[in-house]
Amino acid sequence: MHTRTRAQLQTLVLFGFVVHLSRPVCVDAPSDTNAVLGRPMKLTCISCLKREEVKANTQVDWYYVLKDPDGNTLNRTLILQYKDGKPQQKEGPWYGRLKWSGSQDLQDLSIRILNVTLNDSGTYECDLLRLFEFDFFEHPFRLTRVIELKVKEKASKESAAVYSEIMMYLLLVCLTLWLLVEMVYCYRKISNADEQAQDTAY
């Protein structure tokens, strides 16, 4: 039986393409900004690792930012902190309603609000600090993601309108196909009747 090395197991050659199985796929997707009252809401914060072979200590601070009508920052409240491999909620209106929703490799640094209230509307900041450790020095990397969350009492009517329009088009397609089948059936029936009438005449 042939044995494979670790490097061979980590690399798959398929149709001329080389796929590295040991590297997870990371997509830097923006967060949704519309929440519905009483439902859970995920605040997405993604930071893809470019150098997975380097060990890094990661710390994530989630803030709620209070602003005045002119957009100036009045206060930044720390609501959750991920440090030393553990998430910790902070005392305040969000305590007990937040859940760490990040990935094991810490490329996804998202959190989830379990029961959204109208007071949860506002600005959230995801502050990331990665400390990359090299042989002779350390290199810090910082990143801040800003999310403007809007909470509505009911689901958006726009989504309902889109679904209704899709259902309408599907119904029209089904009716059109049904009419075509009926037309073909009637045409064949009439053709058979004409052929029988001609045979009788002769």
PDB file of C-alpha atoms in Angstrom:
ATOM      1  CA  MET A   1       0.000   0.000   0.000  1.00  0.00           C
ATOM      2  CA  HIS A   2       1.323   3.392  -0.921  1.00  0.00           C
ATOM      3  CA  THR A   3       1.774   5.887   1.886  1.00  0.00           C
ATOM      4  CA  ARG A   4       1.423   9.650   1.476  1.00  0.00           C
ATOM      5  CA  THR A   5       3.466  12.304   3.182  1.00  0.00           C
ATOM      6  CA  ARG A   6       1.870  15.138   5.138  1.00  0.00           C
ATOM      7  CA  ALA A   7       2.681  17.589   2.329  1.00  0.00           C
ATOM      8  CA  GLN A   8       0.957  15.334  -0.199  1.00  0.00           C
ATOM      9  CA  LEU A   9      -2.151  15.145   1.962  1.00  0.00           C
ATOM     10  CA  GLN A  10      -2.290  18.927   2.180  1.00  0.00           C
ATOM     11  CA  THR A  11      -2.141  19.438  -1.582  1.00  0.00           C
ATOM     12  CA  LEU A  12      -4.624  18.131  -4.119  1.00  0.00           C
ATOM     13  CA  VAL A  13      -3.976  18.344  -7.833  1.00  0.00           C
ATOM     14  CA  LEU A  14      -7.221  18.325  -9.815  1.00  0.00           C
ATOM     15  CA  PHE A  15      -7.563  19.106 -13.550  1.00  0.00           C
ATOM     16  CA  GLY A  16      -4.315  21.043 -13.512  1.00  0.00           C
ATOM     17  CA  PHE A  17      -5.246  23.178 -10.488  1.00  0.00           C
ATOM     18  CA  VAL A  18      -3.492  22.993  -7.149  1.00  0.00           C
ATOM     19  CA  VAL A  19      -5.795  23.221  -4.116  1.00  0.00           C
ATOM     20  CA  HIS A  20      -4.269  23.634  -0.663  1.00  0.00           C
ATOM     21  CA  LEU A  21      -6.533  21.734   1.707  1.00  0.00           C
ATOM     22  CA  SER A  22      -4.910  23.138   4.845  1.00  0.00           C
ATOM     23  CA  ARG A  23      -5.947  26.735   4.090  1.00  0.00           C
ATOM     24  CA  PRO A  24      -9.544  27.637   4.971  1.00  0.00           C
ATOM     25  CA  VAL A  25     -11.437  29.944   2.641  1.00  0.00           C
ATOM     26  CA  CYS A  26     -12.017  33.451   4.014  1.00  0.00           C
ATOM     27  CA  VAL A  27     -14.403  35.946   2.420  1.00  0.00           C
ATOM     28  CA  ASP A  28     -14.398  39.542   3.639  1.00  0.00           C
ATOM     29  CA  ALA A  29     -18.157  40.132   3.651  1.00  0.00           C
ATOM     30  CA  PRO A  30     -19.854  43.272   5.020  1.00  0.00           C
ATOM     31  CA  SER A  31     -22.299  43.038   7.892  1.00  0.00           C
ATOM     32  CA  ASP A  32     -26.048  43.294   7.532  1.00  0.00           C
ATOM     33  CA  THR A  33     -27.306  46.561   9.019  1.00  0.00           C
ATOM     34  CA  ASN A  34     -31.064  45.925   9.374  1.00  0.00           C
ATOM     35  CA  ALA A  35     -32.438  44.131  12.416  1.00  0.00           C
ATOM     36  CA  VAL A  36     -35.970  43.239  13.504  1.00  0.00           C
ATOM     37  CA  LEU A  37     -37.244  43.842  17.016  1.00  0.00           C
ATOM     38  CA  GLY A  38     -37.122  40.725  19.208  1.00  0.00           C
ATOM     39  CA  ARG A  39     -35.096  38.653  16.756  1.00  0.00           C
ATOM     40  CA  PRO A  40     -31.396  37.697  16.857  1.00  0.00           C
ATOM     41  CA  MET A  41     -28.956  39.786  14.824  1.00  0.00           C
ATOM     42  CA  LYS A  42     -25.412  38.974  13.748  1.00  0.00           C
ATOM     43  CA  LEU A  43     -22.880  41.807  13.554  1.00  0.00           C
ATOM     44  CA  THR A  44     -20.334  40.539  11.047  1.00  0.00           C
ATOM     45  CA  CYS A  45     -16.649  41.429  11.405  1.00  0.00           C
ATOM     46  CA  ILE A  46     -14.176  39.618   9.127  1.00  0.00           C
ATOM     47  CA  SER A  47     -10.396  39.902   9.058  1.00  0.00           C
ATOM     48  CA  CYS A  48      -8.755  37.384   6.732  1.00  0.00           C
ATOM     49  CA  LEU A  49      -5.312  36.147   7.711  1.00  0.00           C
ATOM     50  CA  LYS A  50      -2.669  36.680   5.046  1.00  0.00           C
ATOM     51  CA  ARG A  51       0.073  34.802   6.882  1.00  0.00           C
ATOM     52  CA  GLU A  52      -1.422  31.758   8.522  1.00  0.00           C
ATOM     53  CA  GLU A  53       1.991  30.247   9.190  1.00  0.00           C
ATOM     54  CA  VAL A  54       2.796  33.004  11.690  1.00  0.00           C
ATOM     55  CA  LYS A  55       1.445  32.734  15.212  1.00  0.00           C
ATOM     56  CA  ALA A  56      -0.521  35.772  16.340  1.00  0.00           C
ATOM     57  CA  ASN A  57      -2.125  36.831  19.589  1.00  0.00           C
ATOM     58  CA  THR A  58      -5.569  38.213  18.808  1.00  0.00           C
ATOM     59  CA  GLN A  59      -7.679  40.616  20.855  1.00  0.00           C
ATOM     60  CA  VAL A  60     -11.095  41.919  19.754  1.00  0.00           C
ATOM     61  CA  ASP A  61     -12.994  44.785  21.397  1.00  0.00           C
ATOM     62  CA  TRP A  62     -16.624  45.450  20.483  1.00  0.00           C
ATOM     63  CA  TYR A  63     -17.890  48.964  21.242  1.00  0.00           C
ATOM     64  CA  TYR A  64     -21.201  50.734  21.105  1.00  0.00           C
ATOM     65  CA  VAL A  65     -20.582  54.325  20.021  1.00  0.00           C
ATOM     66  CA  LEU A  66     -22.959  57.070  21.107  1.00  0.00           C
ATOM     67  CA  LYS A  67     -23.038  60.018  18.704  1.00  0.00           C
ATOM     68  CA  ASP A  68     -24.744  63.399  18.646  1.00  0.00           C
ATOM     69  CA  PRO A  69     -27.018  64.525  15.763  1.00  0.00           C
ATOM     70  CA  ASP A  70     -23.958  65.990  14.006  1.00  0.00           C
ATOM     71  CA  GLY A  71     -22.159  62.632  14.024  1.00  0.00           C
ATOM     72  CA  ASN A  72     -19.618  63.520  16.698  1.00  0.00           C
ATOM     73  CA  THR A  73     -18.637  60.755  19.131  1.00  0.00           C
ATOM     74  CA  LEU A  74     -19.919  61.341  22.656  1.00  0.00           C
ATOM     75  CA  ASN A  75     -19.052  58.007  24.264  1.00  0.00           C
ATOM     76  CA  ARG A  76     -17.607  54.566  23.402  1.00  0.00           C
ATOM     77  CA  THR A  77     -18.904  51.725  25.576  1.00  0.00           C
ATOM     78  CA  LEU A  78     -17.043  48.411  25.610  1.00  0.00           C
ATOM     79  CA  ILE A  79     -19.735  45.723  25.382  1.00  0.00           C
ATOM     80  CA  LEU A  80     -17.681  42.577  24.673  1.00  0.00           C
ATOM     81  CA  GLN A  81     -13.991  41.684  24.644  1.00  0.00           C
ATOM     82  CA  TYR A  82     -12.284  38.609  23.232  1.00  0.00           C
ATOM     83  CA  LYS A  83      -8.910  38.100  24.903  1.00  0.00           C
ATOM     84  CA  ASP A  84      -6.686  35.136  25.774  1.00  0.00           C
ATOM     85  CA  GLY A  85      -8.976  32.808  23.865  1.00  0.00           C
ATOM     86  CA  LYS A  86     -12.147  33.714  25.752  1.00  0.00           C
ATOM     87  CA  PRO A  87     -15.012  36.167  25.095  1.00  0.00           C
ATOM     88  CA  GLN A  88     -16.197  38.254  28.028  1.00  0.00           C
ATOM     89  CA  GLN A  89     -19.333  40.379  28.114  1.00  0.00           C
ATOM     90  CA  LYS A  90     -19.233  43.699  29.904  1.00  0.00           C
ATOM     91  CA  GLU A  91     -21.832  45.079  32.281  1.00  0.00           C
ATOM     92  CA  GLY A  92     -24.499  47.197  30.628  1.00  0.00           C
ATOM     93  CA  PRO A  93     -27.708  47.007  28.581  1.00  0.00           C
ATOM     94  CA  TRP A  94     -26.228  44.273  26.345  1.00  0.00           C
ATOM     95  CA  TYR A  95     -25.094  41.982  29.170  1.00  0.00           C
ATOM     96  CA  GLY A  96     -26.610  38.534  28.777  1.00  0.00           C
ATOM     97  CA  ARG A  97     -27.812  39.258  25.243  1.00  0.00           C
ATOM     98  CA  LEU A  98     -24.482  38.965  23.418  1.00  0.00           C
ATOM     99  CA  LYS A  99     -22.900  35.800  22.070  1.00  0.00           C
ATOM    100  CA  TRP A 100     -19.476  35.351  20.498  1.00  0.00           C
ATOM    101  CA  SER A 101     -20.003  34.069  16.950  1.00  0.00           C
ATOM    102  CA  GLY A 102     -16.429  34.055  15.673  1.00  0.00           C
ATOM    103  CA  SER A 103     -14.551  31.210  14.018  1.00  0.00           C
ATOM    104  CA  GLN A 104     -11.899  29.037  15.609  1.00  0.00           C
ATOM    105  CA  ASP A 105      -9.139  30.491  13.425  1.00  0.00           C
ATOM    106  CA  LEU A 106     -10.208  34.024  14.446  1.00  0.00           C
ATOM    107  CA  GLN A 107     -10.748  35.273  10.926  1.00  0.00           C
ATOM    108  CA  ASP A 108     -14.441  35.691  11.709  1.00  0.00           C
ATOM    109  CA  LEU A 109     -14.752  37.999  14.734  1.00  0.00           C
ATOM    110  CA  SER A 110     -18.515  38.423  14.700  1.00  0.00           C
ATOM    111  CA  ILE A 111     -20.947  38.658  17.596  1.00  0.00           C
ATOM    112  CA  ARG A 112     -24.681  38.032  17.844  1.00  0.00           C
ATOM    113  CA  ILE A 113     -27.333  40.024  19.672  1.00  0.00           C
ATOM    114  CA  LEU A 114     -29.801  37.415  20.907  1.00  0.00           C
ATOM    115  CA  ASN A 115     -32.837  39.621  21.509  1.00  0.00           C
ATOM    116  CA  VAL A 116     -32.735  42.915  19.631  1.00  0.00           C
ATOM    117  CA  THR A 117     -34.386  45.971  21.207  1.00  0.00           C
ATOM    118  CA  LEU A 118     -35.136  49.360  19.690  1.00  0.00           C
ATOM    119  CA  ASN A 119     -32.376  50.855  21.852  1.00  0.00           C
ATOM    120  CA  ASP A 120     -29.814  48.658  20.049  1.00  0.00           C
ATOM    121  CA  SER A 121     -29.935  50.939  17.012  1.00  0.00           C
ATOM    122  CA  GLY A 122     -26.736  52.883  16.528  1.00  0.00           C
ATOM    123  CA  THR A 123     -23.051  52.574  15.737  1.00  0.00           C
ATOM    124  CA  TYR A 124     -20.959  49.515  16.599  1.00  0.00           C
ATOM    125  CA  GLU A 125     -17.214  49.186  16.223  1.00  0.00           C
ATOM    126  CA  CYS A 126     -15.196  45.993  15.946  1.00  0.00           C
ATOM    127  CA  ASP A 127     -11.606  46.813  16.970  1.00  0.00           C
ATOM    128  CA  LEU A 128      -9.047  44.120  16.158  1.00  0.00           C
ATOM    129  CA  LEU A 129      -5.480  43.861  17.416  1.00  0.00           C
ATOM    130  CA  ARG A 130      -3.248  41.081  16.132  1.00  0.00           C
ATOM    131  CA  LEU A 131       0.277  40.772  17.516  1.00  0.00           C
ATOM    132  CA  PHE A 132       2.380  38.742  15.084  1.00  0.00           C
ATOM    133  CA  GLU A 133       5.365  37.047  16.692  1.00  0.00           C
ATOM    134  CA  PHE A 134       8.547  36.725  14.665  1.00  0.00           C
ATOM    135  CA  ASP A 135      11.938  35.410  15.770  1.00  0.00           C
ATOM    136  CA  PHE A 136      13.387  38.724  16.856  1.00  0.00           C
ATOM    137  CA  PHE A 137      10.465  41.182  16.938  1.00  0.00           C
ATOM    138  CA  GLU A 138       6.692  41.563  17.153  1.00  0.00           C
ATOM    139  CA  HIS A 139       4.479  43.319  14.626  1.00  0.00           C
ATOM    140  CA  PRO A 140       1.051  44.728  15.611  1.00  0.00           C
ATOM    141  CA  PHE A 141      -1.832  44.875  13.157  1.00  0.00           C
ATOM    142  CA  ARG A 142      -4.954  46.937  13.892  1.00  0.00           C
ATOM    143  CA  LEU A 143      -8.299  47.043  12.129  1.00  0.00           C
ATOM    144  CA  THR A 144     -11.619  48.757  12.881  1.00  0.00           C
ATOM    145  CA  ARG A 145     -14.940  47.868  11.314  1.00  0.00           C
ATOM    146  CA  VAL A 146     -17.897  50.253  11.745  1.00  0.00           C
ATOM    147  CA  ILE A 147     -21.489  48.973  11.573  1.00  0.00           C
ATOM    148  CA  GLU A 148     -24.521  51.271  11.543  1.00  0.00           C
ATOM    149  CA  LEU A 149     -27.377  49.158  12.884  1.00  0.00           C
ATOM    150  CA  LYS A 150     -31.041  50.030  12.346  1.00  0.00           C
ATOM    151  CA  VAL A 151     -33.754  48.202  14.303  1.00  0.00           C
ATOM    152  CA  LYS A 152     -37.289  47.971  12.899  1.00  0.00           C
ATOM    153  CA  GLU A 153     -40.420  46.800  14.661  1.00  0.00           C
ATOM    154  CA  LYS A 154     -41.419  44.584  11.731  1.00  0.00           C
ATOM    155  CA  ALA A 155     -39.706  42.964   8.783  1.00  0.00           C
ATOM    156  CA  SER A 156     -39.072  45.237   5.844  1.00  0.00           C
ATOM    157  CA  LYS A 157     -41.968  45.526   3.420  1.00  0.00           C
ATOM    158  CA  GLU A 158     -39.435  45.602   0.587  1.00  0.00           C
ATOM    159  CA  SER A 159     -38.490  41.976   1.292  1.00  0.00           C
ATOM    160  CA  ALA A 160     -42.144  40.962   1.364  1.00  0.00           C
ATOM    161  CA  ALA A 161     -42.703  42.783  -1.935  1.00  0.00           C
ATOM    162  CA  VAL A 162     -39.772  40.968  -3.532  1.00  0.00           C
ATOM    163  CA  TYR A 163     -41.078  37.584  -2.400  1.00  0.00           C
ATOM    164  CA  SER A 164     -44.564  38.446  -3.664  1.00  0.00           C
ATOM    165  CA  GLU A 165     -43.169  39.449  -7.048  1.00  0.00           C
ATOM    166  CA  ILE A 166     -41.195  36.218  -7.292  1.00  0.00           C
ATOM    167  CA  MET A 167     -44.290  34.170  -6.475  1.00  0.00           C
ATOM    168  CA  MET A 168     -46.282  36.113  -9.063  1.00  0.00           C
ATOM    169  CA  TYR A 169     -43.731  35.347 -11.786  1.00  0.00           C
ATOM    170  CA  LEU A 170     -43.665  31.674 -10.812  1.00  0.00           C
ATOM    171  CA  LEU A 171     -47.443  31.552 -10.967  1.00  0.00           C
ATOM    172  CA  LEU A 172     -47.425  33.168 -14.411  1.00  0.00           C
ATOM    173  CA  VAL A 173     -44.869  30.653 -15.672  1.00  0.00           C
ATOM    174  CA  CYS A 174     -46.934  27.750 -14.333  1.00  0.00           C
ATOM    175  CA  LEU A 175     -50.132  29.105 -15.906  1.00  0.00           C
ATOM    176  CA  THR A 176     -48.363  29.627 -19.237  1.00  0.00           C
ATOM    177  CA  LEU A 177     -47.054  26.054 -19.246  1.00  0.00           C
ATOM    178  CA  TRP A 178     -50.506  24.749 -18.333  1.00  0.00           C
ATOM    179  CA  LEU A 179     -52.094  26.711 -21.210  1.00  0.00           C
ATOM    180  CA  LEU A 180     -49.503  25.348 -23.642  1.00  0.00           C
ATOM    181  CA  VAL A 181     -50.223  21.784 -22.531  1.00  0.00           C
ATOM    182  CA  GLU A 182     -53.969  22.358 -22.915  1.00  0.00           C
ATOM    183  CA  MET A 183     -53.490  23.857 -26.389  1.00  0.00           C
ATOM    184  CA  VAL A 184     -51.394  20.904 -27.536  1.00  0.00           C
ATOM    185  CA  TYR A 185     -53.933  18.478 -26.115  1.00  0.00           C
ATOM    186  CA  CYS A 186     -56.853  20.241 -27.829  1.00  0.00           C
ATOM    187  CA  TYR A 187     -54.947  20.453 -31.140  1.00  0.00           C
ATOM    188  CA  ARG A 188     -54.201  16.739 -31.101  1.00  0.00           C
ATOM    189  CA  LYS A 189     -57.797  15.930 -30.183  1.00  0.00           C
ATOM    190  CA  ILE A 190     -59.153  18.044 -33.059  1.00  0.00           C
ATOM    191  CA  SER A 191     -56.640  16.521 -35.480  1.00  0.00           C
ATOM    192  CA  ASN A 192     -57.682  12.993 -34.473  1.00  0.00           C
ATOM    193  CA  ALA A 193     -61.370  13.920 -34.906  1.00  0.00           C
ATOM    194  CA  ASP A 194     -60.673  15.283 -38.419  1.00  0.00           C
ATOM    195  CA  GLU A 195     -58.796  12.144 -39.378  1.00  0.00           C
ATOM    196  CA  GLN A 196     -61.655   9.924 -38.164  1.00  0.00           C
ATOM    197  CA  ALA A 197     -64.196  12.076 -40.078  1.00  0.00           C
ATOM    198  CA  GLN A 198     -62.156  11.722 -43.284  1.00  0.00           C
ATOM    199  CA  ASP A 199     -61.830   7.965 -42.849  1.00  0.00           C
ATOM    200  CA  THR A 200     -65.618   7.688 -42.361  1.00  0.00           C
ATOM    201  CA  ALA A 201     -66.276   9.753 -45.468  1.00  0.00           C
ATOM    202  CA  TYR A 202     -64.237   7.366 -47.601  1.00  0.00           C
TER     203      TYR A 202
END
